[in-house]
mmCIF file of C-alpha atoms and ligand atoms in Angstrom:
data_model
loop_
_atom_site.group_PDB
_atom_site.id
_atom_site.type_symbol
_atom_site.label_atom_id
_atom_site.label_comp_id
_atom_site.label_asym_id
_atom_site.label_seq_id
_atom_site.Cartn_x
_atom_site.Cartn_y
_atom_site.Cartn_z
ATOM 1 C CA MET J 27 -0.400 7.457 -9.510
ATOM 2 C CA GLN J 28 1.431 10.765 -9.572
ATOM 3 C CA LYS J 29 4.310 11.122 -7.116
ATOM 4 C CA LYS J 30 3.456 14.484 -5.619
ATOM 5 C CA ASN J 31 2.645 14.321 -1.912
ATOM 6 C CA ARG J 32 4.157 10.857 -1.526
ATOM 7 C CA VAL J 33 1.437 9.943 0.981
ATOM 8 C CA ILE J 34 -0.985 7.043 0.440
ATOM 9 C CA LEU J 35 -4.086 7.046 2.625
ATOM 10 C CA ALA J 36 -4.880 3.661 4.221
ATOM 11 C CA LEU J 37 -8.648 4.033 4.319
ATOM 12 C CA ASP J 38 -9.407 1.442 6.998
ATOM 13 C CA VAL J 39 -12.726 2.926 8.078
ATOM 14 C CA THR J 40 -15.887 0.843 8.135
ATOM 15 C CA SER J 41 -18.619 3.032 6.731
ATOM 16 C CA ARG J 42 -19.159 4.761 3.401
ATOM 17 C CA ALA J 43 -19.951 8.025 5.209
ATOM 18 C CA ASP J 44 -16.620 7.984 7.062
ATOM 19 C CA ALA J 45 -14.790 7.037 3.873
ATOM 20 C CA LEU J 46 -16.295 9.971 1.966
ATOM 21 C CA ARG J 47 -15.694 12.398 4.838
ATOM 22 C CA VAL J 48 -12.025 11.449 5.212
ATOM 23 C CA VAL J 49 -11.300 11.370 1.478
ATOM 24 C CA GLU J 50 -12.941 14.748 0.933
ATOM 25 C CA ALA J 51 -10.760 16.226 3.694
ATOM 26 C CA VAL J 52 -7.440 14.727 2.572
ATOM 27 C CA LYS J 53 -7.694 14.417 -1.195
ATOM 28 C CA GLY J 54 -5.439 17.423 -1.835
ATOM 29 C CA HIS J 55 -2.650 15.974 0.304
ATOM 30 C CA VAL J 56 -2.452 12.306 -0.745
ATOM 31 C CA ASP J 57 -1.551 10.607 -4.037
ATOM 32 C CA ALA J 58 -3.621 7.439 -3.679
ATOM 33 C CA ILE J 59 -6.111 5.613 -1.510
ATOM 34 C CA LYS J 60 -5.348 2.116 -0.264
ATOM 35 C CA ILE J 61 -8.473 0.045 0.302
ATOM 36 C CA ASN J 62 -8.341 -3.035 2.501
ATOM 37 C CA TRP J 63 -10.871 -5.654 3.644
ATOM 38 C CA PRO J 64 -12.478 -3.604 6.469
ATOM 39 C CA LEU J 65 -13.931 -1.042 4.051
ATOM 40 C CA ILE J 66 -14.775 -3.567 1.322
ATOM 41 C CA LEU J 67 -16.590 -5.864 3.742
ATOM 42 C CA ALA J 68 -18.462 -2.955 5.332
ATOM 43 C CA THR J 69 -19.597 -1.258 2.132
ATOM 44 C CA GLY J 70 -19.243 -3.694 -0.773
ATOM 45 C CA PRO J 71 -16.807 -3.758 -3.693
ATOM 46 C CA ASP J 72 -18.405 -0.813 -5.537
ATOM 47 C CA ILE J 73 -16.486 1.434 -3.141
ATOM 48 C CA ILE J 74 -13.412 0.730 -5.316
ATOM 49 C CA ARG J 75 -15.049 2.398 -8.332
ATOM 50 C CA GLU J 76 -16.408 5.248 -6.232
ATOM 51 C CA MET J 77 -13.014 6.035 -4.691
ATOM 52 C CA SER J 78 -11.228 5.631 -8.019
ATOM 53 C CA ARG J 79 -13.188 8.626 -9.313
ATOM 54 C CA VAL J 80 -11.426 10.759 -6.685
ATOM 55 C CA LYS J 81 -7.920 9.238 -6.509
ATOM 56 C CA ASP J 82 -5.913 6.275 -7.691
ATOM 57 C CA VAL J 83 -6.935 3.214 -5.697
ATOM 58 C CA ILE J 84 -4.583 0.467 -4.537
ATOM 59 C CA CYS J 85 -6.469 -2.679 -3.613
ATOM 60 C CA ASP J 86 -4.712 -4.153 -0.615
ATOM 61 C CA PHE J 87 -6.125 -7.668 -0.566
ATOM 62 C CA LYS J 88 -2.669 -9.118 0.256
ATOM 63 C CA ILE J 89 -3.455 -11.732 -2.339
ATOM 64 C CA ALA J 90 -1.932 -15.080 -1.378
ATOM 65 C CA ASP J 91 -3.290 -18.019 -3.319
ATOM 66 C CA ILE J 92 -2.590 -20.342 -6.247
ATOM 67 C CA PRO J 93 -1.979 -18.601 -9.589
ATOM 68 C CA ASN J 94 -5.484 -19.089 -11.001
ATOM 69 C CA THR J 95 -7.245 -17.742 -7.905
ATOM 70 C CA ASN J 96 -4.806 -14.829 -7.736
ATOM 71 C CA LYS J 97 -5.577 -13.986 -11.353
ATOM 72 C CA LEU J 98 -9.341 -14.033 -10.699
ATOM 73 C CA ILE J 99 -9.010 -11.751 -7.662
ATOM 74 C CA VAL J 100 -6.804 -9.267 -9.517
ATOM 75 C CA GLU J 101 -9.180 -9.195 -12.509
ATOM 76 C CA GLN J 102 -12.084 -8.336 -10.196
ATOM 77 C CA ALA J 103 -10.111 -5.499 -8.562
ATOM 78 C CA MET J 104 -8.847 -4.025 -11.836
ATOM 79 C CA SER J 105 -12.247 -4.229 -13.521
ATOM 80 C CA ARG J 106 -13.645 -2.076 -10.696
ATOM 81 C CA GLY J 107 -11.123 0.685 -11.325
ATOM 82 C CA ALA J 108 -8.121 -0.220 -9.167
ATOM 83 C CA THR J 109 -4.812 1.249 -10.306
ATOM 84 C CA ALA J 110 -2.731 -1.395 -8.524
ATOM 85 C CA VAL J 111 -3.006 -4.384 -6.196
ATOM 86 C CA ILE J 112 -0.940 -5.770 -3.339
ATOM 87 C CA CYS J 113 0.007 -9.429 -3.103
ATOM 88 C CA HIS J 114 2.089 -11.636 -0.868
ATOM 89 C CA GLY J 115 5.234 -13.214 -2.255
ATOM 90 C CA PHE J 116 5.513 -16.293 -0.026
ATOM 91 C CA THR J 117 3.170 -18.162 -2.354
ATOM 92 C CA GLY J 118 5.993 -18.338 -4.914
ATOM 93 C CA ASP J 119 6.978 -16.895 -8.257
ATOM 94 C CA ASP J 120 4.147 -18.452 -10.281
ATOM 95 C CA SER J 121 1.505 -16.932 -7.994
ATOM 96 C CA VAL J 122 3.153 -13.498 -8.039
ATOM 97 C CA LYS J 123 3.584 -13.685 -11.811
ATOM 98 C CA ALA J 124 -0.151 -14.430 -12.171
ATOM 99 C CA CYS J 125 -0.896 -11.171 -10.324
ATOM 100 C CA VAL J 126 1.622 -9.234 -12.404
ATOM 101 C CA ASP J 127 0.145 -10.529 -15.659
ATOM 102 C CA ALA J 128 -3.454 -9.837 -14.621
ATOM 103 C CA ALA J 129 -2.598 -6.316 -13.352
ATOM 104 C CA LYS J 130 -0.288 -5.506 -16.286
ATOM 105 C CA GLY J 131 2.597 -4.983 -13.874
ATOM 106 C CA GLN J 132 0.706 -2.824 -11.360
ATOM 107 C CA VAL J 133 1.554 -4.982 -8.357
ATOM 108 C CA PHE J 134 3.260 -4.308 -5.036
ATOM 109 C CA VAL J 135 4.669 -7.347 -3.237
ATOM 110 C CA VAL J 136 4.730 -7.433 0.568
ATOM 111 C CA THR J 137 8.217 -8.075 1.961
ATOM 112 C CA GLU J 138 8.982 -7.578 5.649
ATOM 113 C CA MET J 139 5.840 -6.541 7.523
ATOM 114 C CA SER J 140 5.838 -3.489 9.774
ATOM 115 C CA HIS J 141 4.326 -4.900 12.980
ATOM 116 C CA PRO J 142 6.386 -6.701 15.660
ATOM 117 C CA GLY J 143 5.243 -10.115 14.396
ATOM 118 C CA GLY J 144 6.623 -9.189 10.985
ATOM 119 C CA LYS J 145 10.059 -10.042 12.334
ATOM 120 C CA GLN J 146 9.034 -13.626 12.999
ATOM 121 C CA PHE J 147 8.398 -15.057 9.539
ATOM 122 C CA THR J 148 8.554 -12.271 6.970
ATOM 123 C CA ALA J 149 11.865 -10.622 7.987
ATOM 124 C CA PRO J 150 14.064 -13.709 7.459
ATOM 125 C CA VAL J 151 12.894 -14.057 3.842
ATOM 126 C CA ALA J 152 12.320 -10.387 2.995
ATOM 127 C CA ASP J 153 15.410 -10.103 0.773
ATOM 128 C CA GLU J 154 14.243 -13.070 -1.290
ATOM 129 C CA LEU J 155 10.709 -11.661 -1.517
ATOM 130 C CA ALA J 156 12.129 -8.371 -2.799
ATOM 131 C CA ALA J 157 14.230 -10.189 -5.388
ATOM 132 C CA LEU J 158 11.138 -12.155 -6.438
ATOM 133 C CA ALA J 159 9.155 -8.926 -6.872
ATOM 134 C CA LYS J 160 11.846 -7.679 -9.211
ATOM 135 C CA SER J 161 12.208 -10.839 -11.257
ATOM 136 C CA ALA J 162 8.411 -11.218 -11.579
ATOM 137 C CA GLY J 163 8.076 -7.711 -13.060
ATOM 138 C CA ALA J 164 6.172 -6.098 -10.195
ATOM 139 C CA ARG J 165 5.886 -2.328 -9.857
ATOM 140 C CA GLY J 166 7.292 -2.331 -6.358
ATOM 141 C CA ILE J 167 7.365 -3.663 -2.835
ATOM 142 C CA VAL J 168 5.862 -2.917 0.573
ATOM 143 C CA ALA J 169 8.544 -2.307 3.214
ATOM 144 C CA PRO J 170 8.331 -1.248 6.886
ATOM 145 C CA ALA J 171 8.571 2.381 8.012
ATOM 146 C CA THR J 172 9.027 0.964 11.513
ATOM 147 C CA ARG J 173 12.489 -0.293 10.428
ATOM 148 C CA PRO J 174 13.950 2.296 8.024
ATOM 149 C CA GLU J 175 17.255 0.422 7.876
ATOM 150 C CA ARG J 176 15.357 -2.436 6.227
ATOM 151 C CA ILE J 177 13.931 -0.047 3.624
ATOM 152 C CA ALA J 178 17.494 0.944 2.750
ATOM 153 C CA ALA J 179 18.624 -2.683 2.521
ATOM 154 C CA LEU J 180 15.664 -3.708 0.358
ATOM 155 C CA ARG J 181 16.217 -0.693 -1.911
ATOM 156 C CA LYS J 182 19.626 -2.138 -2.821
ATOM 157 C CA ILE J 183 17.967 -5.337 -3.984
ATOM 158 C CA ILE J 184 15.151 -3.853 -6.062
ATOM 159 C CA GLY J 185 16.967 -0.953 -7.729
ATOM 160 C CA SER J 186 14.453 1.441 -9.280
ATOM 161 C CA LEU J 187 11.263 -0.412 -8.320
ATOM 162 C CA GLU J 188 8.953 1.608 -6.052
ATOM 163 C CA ILE J 189 8.737 1.233 -2.280
ATOM 164 C CA ILE J 190 5.481 1.960 -0.471
ATOM 165 C CA SER J 191 5.925 2.009 3.267
ATOM 166 C CA PRO J 192 3.366 1.503 6.063
ATOM 167 C CA GLY J 193 3.981 1.871 9.796
ATOM 168 C CA VAL J 194 4.091 5.665 10.150
ATOM 169 C CA GLY J 195 2.302 7.180 13.144
ATOM 170 C CA ALA J 196 0.216 4.618 15.036
ATOM 171 C CA GLN J 197 2.873 1.904 14.599
ATOM 172 C CA GLY J 198 5.703 4.229 15.643
ATOM 173 C CA GLY J 199 7.502 4.948 12.343
ATOM 174 C CA LYS J 200 8.411 8.441 11.167
ATOM 175 C CA ALA J 201 7.544 9.685 7.681
ATOM 176 C CA SER J 202 10.815 11.541 7.077
ATOM 177 C CA ASP J 203 12.913 8.558 8.232
ATOM 178 C CA ALA J 204 11.127 6.235 5.794
ATOM 179 C CA ILE J 205 11.569 8.646 2.895
ATOM 180 C CA ARG J 206 15.244 9.274 3.687
ATOM 181 C CA ALA J 207 15.795 5.507 3.817
ATOM 182 C CA GLY J 208 14.486 5.180 0.266
ATOM 183 C CA ALA J 209 10.695 4.896 0.363
ATOM 184 C CA ASP J 210 8.804 6.474 -2.537
ATOM 185 C CA TYR J 211 5.537 6.761 -0.612
ATOM 186 C CA ILE J 212 4.432 6.373 2.981
ATOM 187 C CA ILE J 213 1.146 4.596 3.717
ATOM 188 C CA VAL J 214 -0.767 6.104 6.640
ATOM 189 C CA GLY J 215 -4.074 5.095 8.185
ATOM 190 C CA ARG J 216 -4.977 5.885 11.787
ATOM 191 C CA ALA J 217 -2.713 8.931 12.113
ATOM 192 C CA ILE J 218 -4.889 10.507 9.412
ATOM 193 C CA TYR J 219 -8.409 9.080 9.656
ATOM 194 C CA ASP J 220 -8.511 9.063 13.488
ATOM 195 C CA ALA J 221 -7.130 12.610 13.754
ATOM 196 C CA PRO J 222 -9.532 15.372 14.820
ATOM 197 C CA ASP J 223 -8.563 17.149 11.582
ATOM 198 C CA PRO J 224 -7.715 14.487 8.955
ATOM 199 C CA GLY J 225 -6.958 17.120 6.289
ATOM 200 C CA GLY J 226 -4.499 18.901 8.583
ATOM 201 C CA ALA J 227 -2.882 15.600 9.592
ATOM 202 C CA ALA J 228 -2.417 14.556 5.955
ATOM 203 C CA LYS J 229 -0.973 17.951 5.059
ATOM 204 C CA ALA J 230 1.467 17.810 7.988
ATOM 205 C CA LEU J 231 2.680 14.395 6.791
ATOM 206 C CA ALA J 232 3.052 15.590 3.201
ATOM 207 C CA ASP J 233 5.044 18.592 4.496
ATOM 208 C CA GLU J 234 7.251 16.308 6.610
ATOM 209 C CA VAL J 235 7.900 14.149 3.537
ATOM 210 C CA LYS J 236 8.937 17.213 1.519
ATOM 211 C CA ASP J 237 11.314 18.277 4.290
ATOM 212 C CA GLY J 238 12.706 14.749 4.487
ATOM 213 C CA VAL J 239 13.699 14.631 0.813
HETATM 214 O O1 LIG R 21 -1.085 1.648 11.109
HETATM 215 P P1 LIG R 21 -1.962 2.439 10.197
HETATM 216 O O2 LIG R 21 -3.299 2.749 10.778
HETATM 217 O O3 LIG R 21 -1.250 3.658 9.643
HETATM 218 O O4 LIG R 21 -2.305 1.507 8.931
HETATM 219 C C1 LIG R 21 -1.313 0.885 8.169
HETATM 220 C C2 LIG R 21 -1.904 0.240 6.951
HETATM 221 O O5 LIG R 21 -0.878 -0.420 6.229
HETATM 222 C C3 LIG R 21 -2.963 -0.814 7.235
HETATM 223 O O6 LIG R 21 -3.920 -0.742 6.174
HETATM 224 C C4 LIG R 21 -2.232 -2.130 7.163
HETATM 225 O O7 LIG R 21 -3.048 -3.168 6.688
HETATM 226 C C5 LIG R 21 -1.136 -1.820 6.144
HETATM 227 N N1 LIG R 21 0.125 -2.561 6.303
HETATM 228 C C6 LIG R 21 0.850 -2.490 7.466
HETATM 229 O O8 LIG R 21 0.479 -1.784 8.406
HETATM 230 N N2 LIG R 21 2.001 -3.217 7.572
HETATM 231 C C7 LIG R 21 2.496 -3.998 6.588
HETATM 232 O O9 LIG R 21 3.554 -4.598 6.742
HETATM 233 C C8 LIG R 21 1.782 -4.055 5.379
HETATM 234 C C9 LIG R 21 0.639 -3.296 5.249
HETATM 235 C C10 LIG R 21 0.062 -3.191 3.967
HETATM 236 O O10 LIG R 21 -0.739 -2.370 3.662
HETATM 237 O O11 LIG R 21 0.505 -3.964 3.019
HETATM 238 C C11 LIG R 21 0.255 -3.506 1.833
HETATM 239 C C12 LIG R 21 0.668 -2.036 1.668
#
């Protein structure tokens, strides 16, 4: 994944036609495509391979199981062309380590979630989840653009690991705030794929990121 536009598209559409339309429009303005359950369940897992031919794909299955099951899930994602996967950290260091081993380090660990409910259970343990991501050898963490001050605090814990940050646009966060707080990439879904001009929306976000640096 080349850090150029610093925008990751959250491709949460539910048809192959919409996925292809949006990706074709935005591919020059994003660095990766994040695929989550809505698209996989609607189209089947081969969409990972298809999208990986256009851009790096991050499989956002928020993997949260025992080590052996985690390993099996990650192997399936990587064998279909994923560049990286996303897992939860609350399952403990052995489960995260299983993901890291199976993905050869290409893992992002969820810390504090971006939605209001993220404050309830994830926020109180986010610092520990970030520290776990680092000690387990993950590539980075997921941290909320809706609370840029938390991105800055988590950055201090993880050092040079990468931060990918959802919550821009539909959830109220601002791209430039997240980047200034220390995010490497913003993750954006609805503000791009629901826009009348997804290509223009992605470009505007990439431009805002550049101005925010
Ligand atoms: O609000 P949107 O439409 O811009 O979509 C945001 C995407 O980021 C969506 O796919 C959602 O599942 C994901 N996300 C959050 O919104 N908040 C989080 O705390 C974590 C994620 C996430 O993707 O975790 C892995 C990156």
